[in-house]
Amino acid sequence: MNYQSINPNDGKLLKSFEHLSSAQLEKALANAESCFQTWKHTSYAERAAILAKAAALMHAHVDDFAKLATLEMGKRIDEARGEVKFSADILAYYAKNAQAFLAPTQLHPKVGEAHMESSPIGVLFCVEPWNFPYYQLARVAGPQLMAGNVLVVKHAGCVPQCAIAFEKLLIDAGAPVGAYTNLLISHAQSEHVIDDPRIKGVALTGSVAAGRSIAARAGQNLKKSSMELGGSDAFIVLEDADLEKTIPWAVWGRMYNGGQTCCAAKRFIVLDSIADKFLAKFQAALQALKPGDPMDEKTTHGPLSTEAALVQLLKQVDSAVAHGARLLMGGKRMERPGAFMETTILADIKPDNPAFRDEFFGPVVSFFRVKDEAAAIALANDSDFGLGGSVWTQDVARGKRVAGAVDTGMMFVNNIDWSDAELPFGGIKYSGYGRELGNMGIQEFVNKKLVRTGHFDAPA
Ligand code: NAP
């Protein structure tokens, strides 16, 4: 299918785009390779000037970028503005810090002297999802352009206008032709790109299915890859949690971005002694959300990104119920135009129910009662995913101890403020490998070269 921009609030087609021809794709790859030959020799200061300009342009045009995201994938407008500002901050963060992150580091061998240098590796192919149509791009463009790599990027089929807007942003900021190229290409063309010898690394954010396919292709080509995949994060509520503070985070954690966040709180694991109280308050807070046009500031519950996403989610809920889960609220599409799903709570999900292992990418809560802390940890770890998770307690030391026992890439105690330019983001198990953001994010696709110096005698 070609790239289609459809407003999920009313199902209207806004624009569609053809895939690139083979000749256009070849030109894009040739431009990227040729750009790399000069870009890798530019100074950090030159690269930083372009990235900082892009950040400033984004800040100056927050509303334009935000409206486009809201139109194409239904993100509520205030969340879209937040994403645009955060994306700009990520670009600015790497403009400021990349040189220090990649500075040579001294090693201390017994004999002679040694240091590590970091150098760019070439053209990277990035495949990105629609759920954060700018932030996902900033997460790769900021660090990798500052590291001296160049990018060719395949964005998701439903957000072509956001993809084009981000490419234009970098060109407007002064990036040379080939430094960042948006590719409107099919999955088959993506395989061709991964196979191309000019591509030196592959970064994907997306589903497990996409991860399997793209990581396998990169592996066949012995190319480094990073995989930021799905999640089914636990939200562990211990008996001493402060519910006044916990409930708003529970709502935000499940409902932010229409529930379509990789590290959203998806499995609510609550100690029995506090479960009834938690559930009553959580349910009331979810019921109070106001569905509506995501462009309207008063809306607190927007549509899902596409009709297909809604159909898939409804199918998962039906299957969960058919396999014995109990529906405590919601479960249906809303009676209104657009891809709107009722806020839904599923309980009594047993391990043999497919819902026990599935990722629900939308406003669906999986609710579990457990008898104690140990059972909460065991259930949290009984997942194929390992992205994030959170624990809620007034005893911070206990919270940290529980966080330490959960097998994920990220844990949060009394908050789920997931992402910060400074903090590494990523998971383990089916949630993937590698990290984006922070110092770790810029180290993923650089050559760590050892240089050892010293006139010492060869062994006899
Ligand atoms: P998806 O179907 O895997 O799509 C993500 C991207 O991969 C899109 O650009 C898609 O292109 C592309 N793609 C999928 N299969 C491909 C293939 N065989 N070859 C080339 N490209 C391929 O993911 P989604 O379901 O739309 O997005 C949500 C998923 O992403 C969730 O599982 C979510 O948890 C995960 N996610 C993870 C993170 C993280 O940082 N860990 C962040 C955000 C989202 P098309 O649109 O053209 O198919």
Short mmCIF file of C-alpha atoms and ligand atoms in Angstrom, two decimals:
data_model
loop_
_atom_site.label_atom_id
_atom_site.label_comp_id
_atom_site.label_asym_id
_atom_site.label_seq_id
_atom_site.Cartn_x
_atom_site.Cartn_y
_atom_site.Cartn_z
CA MET A 1 0.00 0.00 0.00
CA ASN A 2 1.20 3.52 -0.71
CA TYR A 3 1.59 6.18 1.96
CA GLN A 4 -1.76 7.56 3.04
CA SER A 5 -2.52 10.37 5.38
CA ILE A 6 -6.03 9.77 6.80
CA ASN A 7 -7.58 11.77 9.63
CA PRO A 8 -8.56 9.12 12.22
CA ASN A 9 -11.03 11.56 13.79
CA ASP A 10 -13.35 11.27 10.78
CA GLY A 11 -11.75 8.76 8.40
CA LYS A 12 -11.21 11.33 5.63
CA LEU A 13 -8.29 10.85 3.24
CA LEU A 14 -6.06 13.92 3.41
CA LYS A 15 -3.28 13.01 0.98
CA SER A 16 -1.58 10.00 -0.51
CA PHE A 17 1.91 9.48 -1.86
CA GLU A 18 3.47 7.00 -4.28
CA HIS A 19 6.44 4.85 -3.34
CA LEU A 20 9.79 6.00 -4.71
CA SER A 21 10.80 4.46 -8.01
CA SER A 22 13.94 2.32 -8.06
CA ALA A 23 15.81 5.17 -9.76
CA GLN A 24 14.69 7.67 -7.10
CA LEU A 25 15.73 5.29 -4.34
CA GLU A 26 19.13 4.75 -5.95
CA LYS A 27 19.63 8.51 -6.19
CA ALA A 28 18.75 8.91 -2.51
CA LEU A 29 21.28 6.27 -1.48
CA ALA A 30 23.96 7.74 -3.74
CA ASN A 31 23.35 11.21 -2.29
CA ALA A 32 23.55 9.84 1.24
CA GLU A 33 26.85 8.05 0.57
CA SER A 34 28.34 11.07 -1.12
CA CYS A 35 27.17 13.35 1.72
CA PHE A 36 28.78 11.03 4.28
CA GLN A 37 32.19 11.49 2.64
CA THR A 38 32.12 15.18 3.54
CA TRP A 39 29.80 15.15 6.58
CA LYS A 40 32.13 12.83 8.50
CA HIS A 41 34.88 15.45 8.22
CA THR A 42 32.76 18.39 9.38
CA SER A 43 33.47 19.66 12.87
CA TYR A 44 31.16 19.13 15.80
CA ALA A 45 30.60 22.88 15.82
CA GLU A 46 29.38 22.87 12.19
CA ARG A 47 27.02 19.96 12.81
CA ALA A 48 25.81 21.50 16.06
CA ALA A 49 24.95 24.78 14.33
CA ILE A 50 22.59 22.91 11.97
CA LEU A 51 20.99 20.78 14.69
CA ALA A 52 20.55 23.78 16.99
CA LYS A 53 18.95 25.72 14.13
CA ALA A 54 16.56 22.80 13.50
CA ALA A 55 15.66 22.82 17.21
CA ALA A 56 15.00 26.56 17.12
CA LEU A 57 12.85 26.22 13.98
CA MET A 58 10.81 23.50 15.64
CA HIS A 59 10.27 25.66 18.72
CA ALA A 60 9.25 28.56 16.46
CA HIS A 61 6.67 26.44 14.62
CA VAL A 62 5.30 24.20 17.36
CA ASP A 63 1.68 24.62 16.28
CA ASP A 64 2.29 23.78 12.61
CA PHE A 65 4.14 20.58 13.44
CA ALA A 66 1.64 19.66 16.17
CA LYS A 67 -1.46 20.15 13.99
CA LEU A 68 0.00 17.91 11.32
CA ALA A 69 0.56 15.07 13.83
CA THR A 70 -2.96 15.51 15.24
CA LEU A 71 -4.44 15.40 11.75
CA GLU A 72 -2.48 12.37 10.59
CA MET A 73 -2.51 10.11 13.63
CA GLY A 74 -5.02 11.59 16.05
CA LYS A 75 -2.70 12.63 18.88
CA ARG A 76 -4.42 15.14 21.17
CA ILE A 77 -3.23 18.62 20.28
CA ASP A 78 -1.64 19.48 23.63
CA GLU A 79 0.23 16.16 23.59
CA ALA A 80 1.32 16.90 20.02
CA ARG A 81 2.70 20.29 21.08
CA GLY A 82 4.56 18.59 23.92
CA GLU A 83 6.06 16.08 21.50
CA VAL A 84 7.24 18.80 19.13
CA LYS A 85 8.94 20.75 21.92
CA PHE A 86 10.54 17.61 23.30
CA SER A 87 11.80 16.62 19.84
CA ALA A 88 13.39 20.04 19.47
CA ASP A 89 15.00 19.65 22.90
CA ILE A 90 16.50 16.30 21.86
CA LEU A 91 18.12 17.88 18.81
CA ALA A 92 19.46 20.74 20.95
CA TYR A 93 20.71 18.32 23.61
CA TYR A 94 22.89 16.41 21.15
CA ALA A 95 24.05 19.63 19.48
CA LYS A 96 25.35 20.65 22.90
CA ASN A 97 26.71 17.36 24.24
CA ALA A 98 27.80 15.15 21.32
CA GLN A 99 31.42 16.27 21.28
CA ALA A 100 31.88 15.50 24.96
CA PHE A 101 30.12 12.13 24.63
CA LEU A 102 32.38 11.10 21.76
CA ALA A 103 35.64 12.58 23.03
CA PRO A 104 38.59 10.15 23.07
CA THR A 105 38.90 8.24 26.31
CA GLN A 106 42.21 7.27 27.86
CA LEU A 107 42.92 3.61 28.69
CA HIS A 108 45.60 2.38 31.03
CA PRO A 109 47.45 -0.69 29.71
CA LYS A 110 50.39 -2.04 31.72
CA VAL A 111 52.73 -1.09 28.89
CA GLY A 112 52.60 1.92 26.60
CA GLU A 113 49.68 4.25 26.20
CA ALA A 114 46.23 3.68 24.69
CA HIS A 115 43.03 5.49 23.99
CA MET A 116 39.64 4.90 22.33
CA GLU A 117 38.41 7.07 19.50
CA SER A 118 34.82 7.27 18.27
CA SER A 119 34.23 7.72 14.57
CA PRO A 120 31.08 7.62 12.40
CA ILE A 121 30.40 4.46 10.38
CA GLY A 122 28.38 5.74 7.41
CA VAL A 123 24.83 5.73 6.12
CA LEU A 124 22.26 4.38 8.60
CA PHE A 125 18.82 3.08 7.66
CA CYS A 126 16.17 3.96 10.24
CA VAL A 127 12.63 2.53 10.25
CA GLU A 128 10.26 4.43 12.51
CA PRO A 129 6.68 4.13 13.84
CA TRP A 130 3.79 6.58 13.65
CA ASN A 131 3.00 6.85 17.36
CA PHE A 132 5.48 9.67 17.97
CA PRO A 133 5.91 10.97 14.45
CA TYR A 134 8.61 13.55 15.33
CA TYR A 135 10.11 12.32 18.59
CA GLN A 136 11.04 8.98 17.01
CA LEU A 137 12.86 10.82 14.23
CA ALA A 138 14.60 13.20 16.64
CA ARG A 139 15.77 10.21 18.70
CA VAL A 140 17.84 9.00 15.76
CA ALA A 141 18.58 12.23 13.88
CA GLY A 142 19.93 14.17 16.88
CA PRO A 143 22.60 11.70 18.01
CA GLN A 144 23.47 10.13 14.69
CA LEU A 145 23.89 13.33 12.67
CA MET A 146 26.00 14.76 15.48
CA ALA A 147 28.11 11.59 15.49
CA GLY A 148 28.88 12.22 11.81
CA ASN A 149 26.66 9.51 10.36
CA VAL A 150 23.99 10.29 7.76
CA LEU A 151 20.46 8.87 7.68
CA VAL A 152 17.97 7.44 5.24
CA VAL A 153 14.65 7.02 7.02
CA LYS A 154 11.53 4.99 6.34
CA HIS A 155 8.65 6.39 8.38
CA ALA A 156 5.31 4.63 8.91
CA GLY A 157 2.77 4.50 6.09
CA CYS A 158 0.17 6.63 7.92
CA VAL A 159 2.33 9.69 8.72
CA PRO A 160 3.92 10.72 5.41
CA GLN A 161 3.28 14.42 5.95
CA CYS A 162 5.05 14.43 9.32
CA ALA A 163 7.92 12.50 7.73
CA ILE A 164 8.25 15.07 4.96
CA ALA A 165 7.95 17.99 7.41
CA PHE A 166 10.85 16.65 9.49
CA GLU A 167 13.07 16.19 6.44
CA LYS A 168 12.24 19.75 5.34
CA LEU A 169 13.07 21.01 8.83
CA LEU A 170 16.62 19.70 8.57
CA ILE A 171 17.07 21.06 5.05
CA ASP A 172 15.75 24.45 6.20
CA ALA A 173 18.25 24.32 9.05
CA GLY A 174 21.10 23.93 6.56
CA ALA A 175 21.71 20.16 6.45
CA PRO A 176 23.42 19.25 3.16
CA VAL A 177 21.64 17.10 0.57
CA GLY A 178 21.89 13.47 1.68
CA ALA A 179 22.43 14.11 5.39
CA TYR A 180 18.84 13.18 6.23
CA THR A 181 16.58 11.68 3.56
CA ASN A 182 13.00 10.59 4.01
CA LEU A 183 12.26 7.47 1.94
CA LEU A 184 8.67 6.73 0.95
CA ILE A 185 9.34 3.04 0.32
CA SER A 186 7.69 -0.36 0.65
CA HIS A 187 8.79 -3.23 2.86
CA ALA A 188 10.35 -4.95 -0.15
CA GLN A 189 12.32 -1.82 -0.99
CA SER A 190 13.41 -1.66 2.67
CA GLU A 191 14.99 -5.09 2.30
CA HIS A 192 16.86 -3.85 -0.73
CA VAL A 193 18.10 -0.87 1.29
CA ILE A 194 19.30 -3.10 4.14
CA ASP A 195 21.18 -5.28 1.63
CA ASP A 196 22.84 -2.28 0.00
CA PRO A 197 26.56 -2.18 0.86
CA ARG A 198 26.40 1.60 1.40
CA ILE A 199 24.18 1.03 4.45
CA LYS A 200 26.31 0.41 7.54
CA GLY A 201 23.71 0.15 10.32
CA VAL A 202 19.99 -0.35 10.83
CA ALA A 203 17.79 1.11 13.58
CA LEU A 204 14.16 0.10 13.99
CA THR A 205 11.46 1.24 16.36
CA GLY A 206 8.31 -0.79 15.85
CA SER A 207 6.56 -4.05 16.49
CA VAL A 208 8.10 -7.40 17.34
CA ALA A 209 7.11 -8.72 13.89
CA ALA A 210 8.96 -5.88 12.17
CA GLY A 211 11.90 -6.42 14.53
CA ARG A 212 12.20 -10.09 13.63
CA SER A 213 12.14 -9.34 9.93
CA ILE A 214 14.46 -6.32 9.89
CA ALA A 215 16.95 -7.63 12.47
CA ALA A 216 17.18 -10.90 10.51
CA ARG A 217 17.90 -9.04 7.29
CA ALA A 218 20.51 -6.85 8.99
CA GLY A 219 22.01 -9.98 10.56
CA GLN A 220 22.32 -11.72 7.21
CA ASN A 221 24.28 -8.71 6.06
CA LEU A 222 26.34 -8.63 9.27
CA LYS A 223 25.20 -5.10 9.93
CA LYS A 224 24.87 -3.65 13.39
CA SER A 225 21.25 -3.04 14.39
CA SER A 226 19.30 -1.59 17.27
CA MET A 227 15.74 -2.68 18.00
CA GLU A 228 13.24 -0.63 20.01
CA LEU A 229 10.19 -2.87 20.02
CA GLY A 230 6.95 -3.33 21.91
CA GLY A 231 6.24 -3.60 25.59
CA SER A 232 3.71 -4.72 28.16
CA ASP A 233 4.85 -2.73 31.15
CA ALA A 234 3.75 -3.61 34.65
CA PHE A 235 2.31 -0.90 36.92
CA ILE A 236 2.86 -2.45 40.36
CA VAL A 237 0.79 -0.97 43.17
CA LEU A 238 1.99 -2.00 46.65
CA GLU A 239 -0.38 -1.84 49.63
CA ASP A 240 1.14 1.40 50.96
CA ALA A 241 0.82 3.36 47.68
CA ASP A 242 -0.52 6.90 47.96
CA LEU A 243 -3.57 6.54 45.71
CA GLU A 244 -4.09 10.30 45.41
CA LYS A 245 -0.79 10.46 43.55
CA THR A 246 -0.94 7.01 41.95
CA ILE A 247 -4.32 7.19 40.20
CA PRO A 248 -3.53 10.23 38.00
CA TRP A 249 -0.33 8.49 36.89
CA ALA A 250 -2.27 5.27 36.24
CA VAL A 251 -4.63 7.20 33.95
CA TRP A 252 -1.78 9.05 32.26
CA GLY A 253 0.32 5.92 32.00
CA ARG A 254 -2.40 3.98 30.20
CA MET A 255 -4.10 6.80 28.27
CA TYR A 256 -1.31 9.16 27.16
CA ASN A 257 -1.08 9.18 23.35
CA GLY A 258 -4.38 7.29 23.20
CA GLY A 259 -2.73 4.37 24.97
CA GLN A 260 -0.42 3.89 21.98
CA THR A 261 2.96 4.11 23.66
CA CYS A 262 5.49 1.29 23.74
CA CYS A 263 6.24 1.86 27.41
CA ALA A 264 2.67 2.67 28.47
CA ALA A 265 1.44 1.04 31.67
CA LYS A 266 -0.40 -1.98 30.28
CA ARG A 267 -0.55 -4.58 33.07
CA PHE A 268 -1.84 -3.18 36.36
CA ILE A 269 -0.61 -5.52 39.10
CA VAL A 270 -2.17 -4.53 42.41
CA LEU A 271 -1.76 -6.05 45.87
CA ASP A 272 -5.01 -7.62 47.02
CA SER A 273 -5.37 -5.48 50.15
CA ILE A 274 -5.60 -2.27 48.10
CA ALA A 275 -7.02 -3.67 44.85
CA ASP A 276 -10.72 -2.79 45.36
CA LYS A 277 -9.95 0.76 46.37
CA PHE A 278 -7.51 1.23 43.48
CA LEU A 279 -9.89 -0.27 40.93
CA ALA A 280 -12.87 1.86 41.99
CA LYS A 281 -10.87 5.09 41.76
CA PHE A 282 -9.12 4.10 38.52
CA GLN A 283 -12.39 3.13 36.86
CA ALA A 284 -14.03 6.41 37.90
CA ALA A 285 -11.09 8.41 36.57
CA LEU A 286 -11.17 6.58 33.23
CA GLN A 287 -14.94 7.08 32.96
CA ALA A 288 -14.47 10.83 33.43
CA LEU A 289 -12.39 11.17 30.24
CA LYS A 290 -14.04 13.15 27.44
CA PRO A 291 -13.90 11.68 23.95
CA GLY A 292 -13.76 14.12 21.08
CA ASP A 293 -11.85 15.75 18.26
CA PRO A 294 -8.16 15.61 19.21
CA MET A 295 -7.79 19.11 17.77
CA ASP A 296 -10.11 20.38 20.54
CA GLU A 297 -8.21 21.38 23.69
CA LYS A 298 -11.03 20.06 25.90
CA THR A 299 -10.81 16.51 24.56
CA THR A 300 -9.14 14.07 26.93
CA HIS A 301 -9.74 10.88 24.93
CA GLY A 302 -8.86 10.95 21.24
CA PRO A 303 -9.10 8.38 18.46
CA LEU A 304 -6.65 5.60 17.72
CA SER A 305 -4.21 6.23 14.89
CA THR A 306 -6.06 4.31 12.18
CA GLU A 307 -9.18 2.25 11.55
CA ALA A 308 -6.92 -0.80 11.19
CA ALA A 309 -5.45 -0.20 14.66
CA LEU A 310 -8.98 -0.04 16.12
CA VAL A 311 -10.09 -3.23 14.37
CA GLN A 312 -6.98 -5.04 15.64
CA LEU A 313 -7.54 -3.89 19.22
CA LEU A 314 -11.23 -4.87 19.20
CA LYS A 315 -10.23 -8.30 17.92
CA GLN A 316 -7.71 -8.69 20.77
CA VAL A 317 -10.31 -7.71 23.39
CA ASP A 318 -12.89 -10.12 21.93
CA SER A 319 -10.31 -12.89 21.94
CA ALA A 320 -9.35 -12.11 25.55
CA VAL A 321 -13.01 -12.40 26.62
CA ALA A 322 -13.53 -15.56 24.54
CA HIS A 323 -10.60 -17.07 26.44
CA GLY A 324 -12.12 -16.32 29.85
CA ALA A 325 -11.21 -12.72 30.70
CA ARG A 326 -13.87 -10.59 32.42
CA LEU A 327 -14.77 -7.20 30.95
CA LEU A 328 -15.10 -4.66 33.77
CA MET A 329 -15.78 -1.72 31.46
CA GLY A 330 -15.74 -0.75 27.78
CA GLY A 331 -14.65 -3.24 25.14
CA LYS A 332 -16.37 -1.70 22.10
CA ARG A 333 -15.83 0.90 19.46
CA MET A 334 -17.59 4.17 20.27
CA GLU A 335 -20.76 5.08 18.46
CA ARG A 336 -19.36 8.05 16.61
CA PRO A 337 -17.33 8.57 13.44
CA GLY A 338 -13.59 7.96 13.61
CA ALA A 339 -11.36 5.29 15.13
CA PHE A 340 -12.55 5.66 18.74
CA MET A 341 -12.28 2.83 21.26
CA GLU A 342 -13.99 2.82 24.65
CA THR A 343 -11.68 2.79 27.66
CA THR A 344 -11.61 -0.84 28.62
CA ILE A 345 -10.64 -2.88 31.67
CA LEU A 346 -10.03 -6.64 31.45
CA ALA A 347 -9.68 -8.78 34.58
CA ASP A 348 -9.20 -12.48 35.32
CA ILE A 349 -6.68 -12.89 32.50
CA LYS A 350 -5.19 -16.34 33.06
CA PRO A 351 -1.78 -17.44 31.71
CA ASP A 352 -3.40 -19.57 28.99
CA ASN A 353 -5.27 -16.55 27.62
CA PRO A 354 -3.46 -14.97 24.62
CA ALA A 355 -4.14 -11.61 26.30
CA PHE A 356 -1.73 -12.62 29.08
CA ARG A 357 1.22 -12.18 26.67
CA ASP A 358 -0.19 -9.74 24.10
CA GLU A 359 0.61 -6.06 23.83
CA PHE A 360 -2.60 -3.95 23.84
CA PHE A 361 -1.79 -0.80 21.86
CA GLY A 362 -4.67 1.42 22.93
CA PRO A 363 -6.91 2.26 25.90
CA VAL A 364 -7.14 -1.25 27.33
CA VAL A 365 -6.17 -2.02 30.93
CA SER A 366 -5.18 -5.55 31.96
CA PHE A 367 -5.94 -5.75 35.67
CA PHE A 368 -4.36 -8.34 37.99
CA ARG A 369 -4.69 -8.92 41.76
CA VAL A 370 -1.79 -10.52 43.59
CA LYS A 371 -1.33 -11.57 47.20
CA ASP A 372 2.03 -9.97 47.95
CA GLU A 373 5.14 -8.20 46.68
CA ALA A 374 6.85 -11.42 45.59
CA ALA A 375 3.82 -12.44 43.53
CA ALA A 376 3.74 -8.98 41.94
CA ILE A 377 7.38 -9.28 40.88
CA ALA A 378 6.88 -12.81 39.56
CA LEU A 379 3.87 -11.73 37.49
CA ALA A 380 5.67 -8.62 36.19
CA ASN A 381 8.52 -10.86 35.01
CA ASP A 382 6.20 -13.41 33.42
CA SER A 383 6.21 -11.51 30.14
CA ASP A 384 7.91 -11.89 26.79
CA PHE A 385 8.56 -8.16 26.88
CA GLY A 386 11.05 -6.23 28.98
CA LEU A 387 10.76 -2.55 28.16
CA GLY A 388 9.78 -0.59 31.27
CA GLY A 389 7.59 -0.70 34.34
CA SER A 390 6.76 1.15 37.51
CA VAL A 391 6.24 0.54 41.20
CA TRP A 392 4.10 2.61 43.55
CA THR A 393 4.81 2.76 47.29
CA GLN A 394 5.47 5.31 50.02
CA ASP A 395 8.58 3.35 50.99
CA VAL A 396 11.12 4.49 48.41
CA ALA A 397 13.76 1.94 49.47
CA ARG A 398 11.23 -0.84 48.98
CA GLY A 399 10.24 0.67 45.62
CA LYS A 400 13.87 0.62 44.49
CA ARG A 401 14.24 -2.97 45.66
CA VAL A 402 11.19 -4.06 43.66
CA ALA A 403 12.42 -2.04 40.65
CA GLY A 404 15.73 -3.91 40.88
CA ALA A 405 13.92 -7.27 40.76
CA VAL A 406 11.90 -6.60 37.60
CA ASP A 407 13.58 -7.72 34.35
CA THR A 408 13.18 -4.72 32.06
CA GLY A 409 15.35 -2.02 30.52
CA MET A 410 13.76 0.78 32.56
CA MET A 411 11.96 0.99 35.92
CA PHE A 412 10.28 3.96 37.55
CA VAL A 413 9.51 4.43 41.23
CA ASN A 414 6.44 6.59 41.97
CA ASN A 415 6.43 8.09 38.47
CA ILE A 416 6.46 6.98 34.88
CA ASP A 417 8.12 10.01 33.36
CA TRP A 418 9.53 7.77 30.68
CA SER A 419 11.67 9.78 28.42
CA ASP A 420 14.26 12.50 28.82
CA ALA A 421 16.95 13.54 26.38
CA GLU A 422 19.52 12.76 29.10
CA LEU A 423 18.24 9.27 29.98
CA PRO A 424 18.80 6.07 27.99
CA PHE A 425 15.68 4.43 26.60
CA GLY A 426 15.29 0.79 25.58
CA GLY A 427 14.48 -2.73 26.63
CA ILE A 428 15.39 -6.39 26.78
CA LYS A 429 13.70 -9.66 25.70
CA TYR A 430 11.15 -9.08 22.90
CA SER A 431 11.34 -5.36 23.60
CA GLY A 432 14.59 -5.36 21.67
CA TYR A 433 18.19 -4.35 22.19
CA GLY A 434 20.30 -1.23 22.11
CA ARG A 435 19.50 2.14 23.63
CA GLU A 436 18.42 5.49 22.29
CA LEU A 437 18.84 8.90 24.00
CA GLY A 438 21.39 9.99 26.59
CA ASN A 439 25.07 9.27 26.20
CA MET A 440 24.34 5.60 25.39
CA GLY A 441 22.18 6.52 22.39
CA ILE A 442 24.99 8.24 20.52
CA GLN A 443 27.37 5.32 21.06
CA GLU A 444 25.24 2.76 19.15
CA PHE A 445 26.54 3.40 15.65
CA VAL A 446 30.10 4.64 16.06
CA ASN A 447 33.33 2.79 15.55
CA LYS A 448 35.05 2.46 18.89
CA LYS A 449 38.64 2.36 17.75
CA LEU A 450 41.55 1.40 19.97
CA VAL A 451 44.82 3.23 19.37
CA ARG A 452 47.81 1.90 21.33
CA THR A 453 51.14 3.72 21.26
CA GLY A 454 54.62 2.78 22.55
CA HIS A 455 57.99 1.58 21.39
CA PHE A 456 58.27 -1.58 23.39
CA ASP A 457 60.00 -4.74 22.28
CA ALA A 458 58.17 -7.55 20.49
CA PRO A 459 57.86 -10.71 22.58
CA ALA A 460 60.78 -13.07 21.95
P1 NAP B 1 5.11 -1.64 12.90
O1 NAP B 1 3.98 -2.14 12.13
O2 NAP B 1 6.22 -2.55 13.20
O3 NAP B 1 5.64 -0.36 12.11
C1 NAP B 1 6.77 0.36 12.53
C2 NAP B 1 7.59 0.76 11.31
O4 NAP B 1 8.14 -0.42 10.75
C3 NAP B 1 6.76 1.40 10.20
O5 NAP B 1 7.56 2.34 9.53
C4 NAP B 1 6.46 0.22 9.28
O6 NAP B 1 6.19 0.60 7.97
C5 NAP B 1 7.77 -0.51 9.37
N1 NAP B 1 7.74 -1.91 9.03
C6 NAP B 1 6.97 -2.88 9.58
N2 NAP B 1 7.29 -4.08 9.04
C7 NAP B 1 8.28 -3.85 8.14
C8 NAP B 1 9.03 -4.67 7.27
N3 NAP B 1 8.84 -5.99 7.20
N4 NAP B 1 9.96 -4.10 6.46
C9 NAP B 1 10.17 -2.76 6.52
N5 NAP B 1 9.49 -1.93 7.33
C10 NAP B 1 8.57 -2.47 8.13
O7 NAP B 1 4.70 -1.03 14.27
P2 NAP B 1 3.33 -0.39 14.67
O8 NAP B 1 2.49 -1.49 15.16
O9 NAP B 1 2.80 0.51 13.64
O10 NAP B 1 3.88 0.54 15.86
C11 NAP B 1 3.70 0.24 17.14
C12 NAP B 1 4.76 -0.71 17.70
O11 NAP B 1 5.97 -0.01 17.88
C13 NAP B 1 4.32 -1.19 19.06
O12 NAP B 1 4.63 -2.54 19.25
C14 NAP B 1 5.13 -0.31 19.99
O13 NAP B 1 5.29 -0.86 21.27
C15 NAP B 1 6.42 -0.17 19.23
N6 NAP B 1 7.17 1.00 19.68
C16 NAP B 1 8.34 0.82 20.37
C17 NAP B 1 9.05 1.90 20.86
C18 NAP B 1 10.32 1.71 21.63
O14 NAP B 1 11.08 2.66 21.76
N7 NAP B 1 10.62 0.53 22.15
C19 NAP B 1 8.58 3.20 20.62
C20 NAP B 1 7.40 3.36 19.92
C21 NAP B 1 6.70 2.24 19.45
P3 NAP B 1 4.68 0.60 7.40
O15 NAP B 1 3.92 1.57 8.21
O16 NAP B 1 4.85 1.02 5.99
O17 NAP B 1 4.18 -0.81 7.55
#
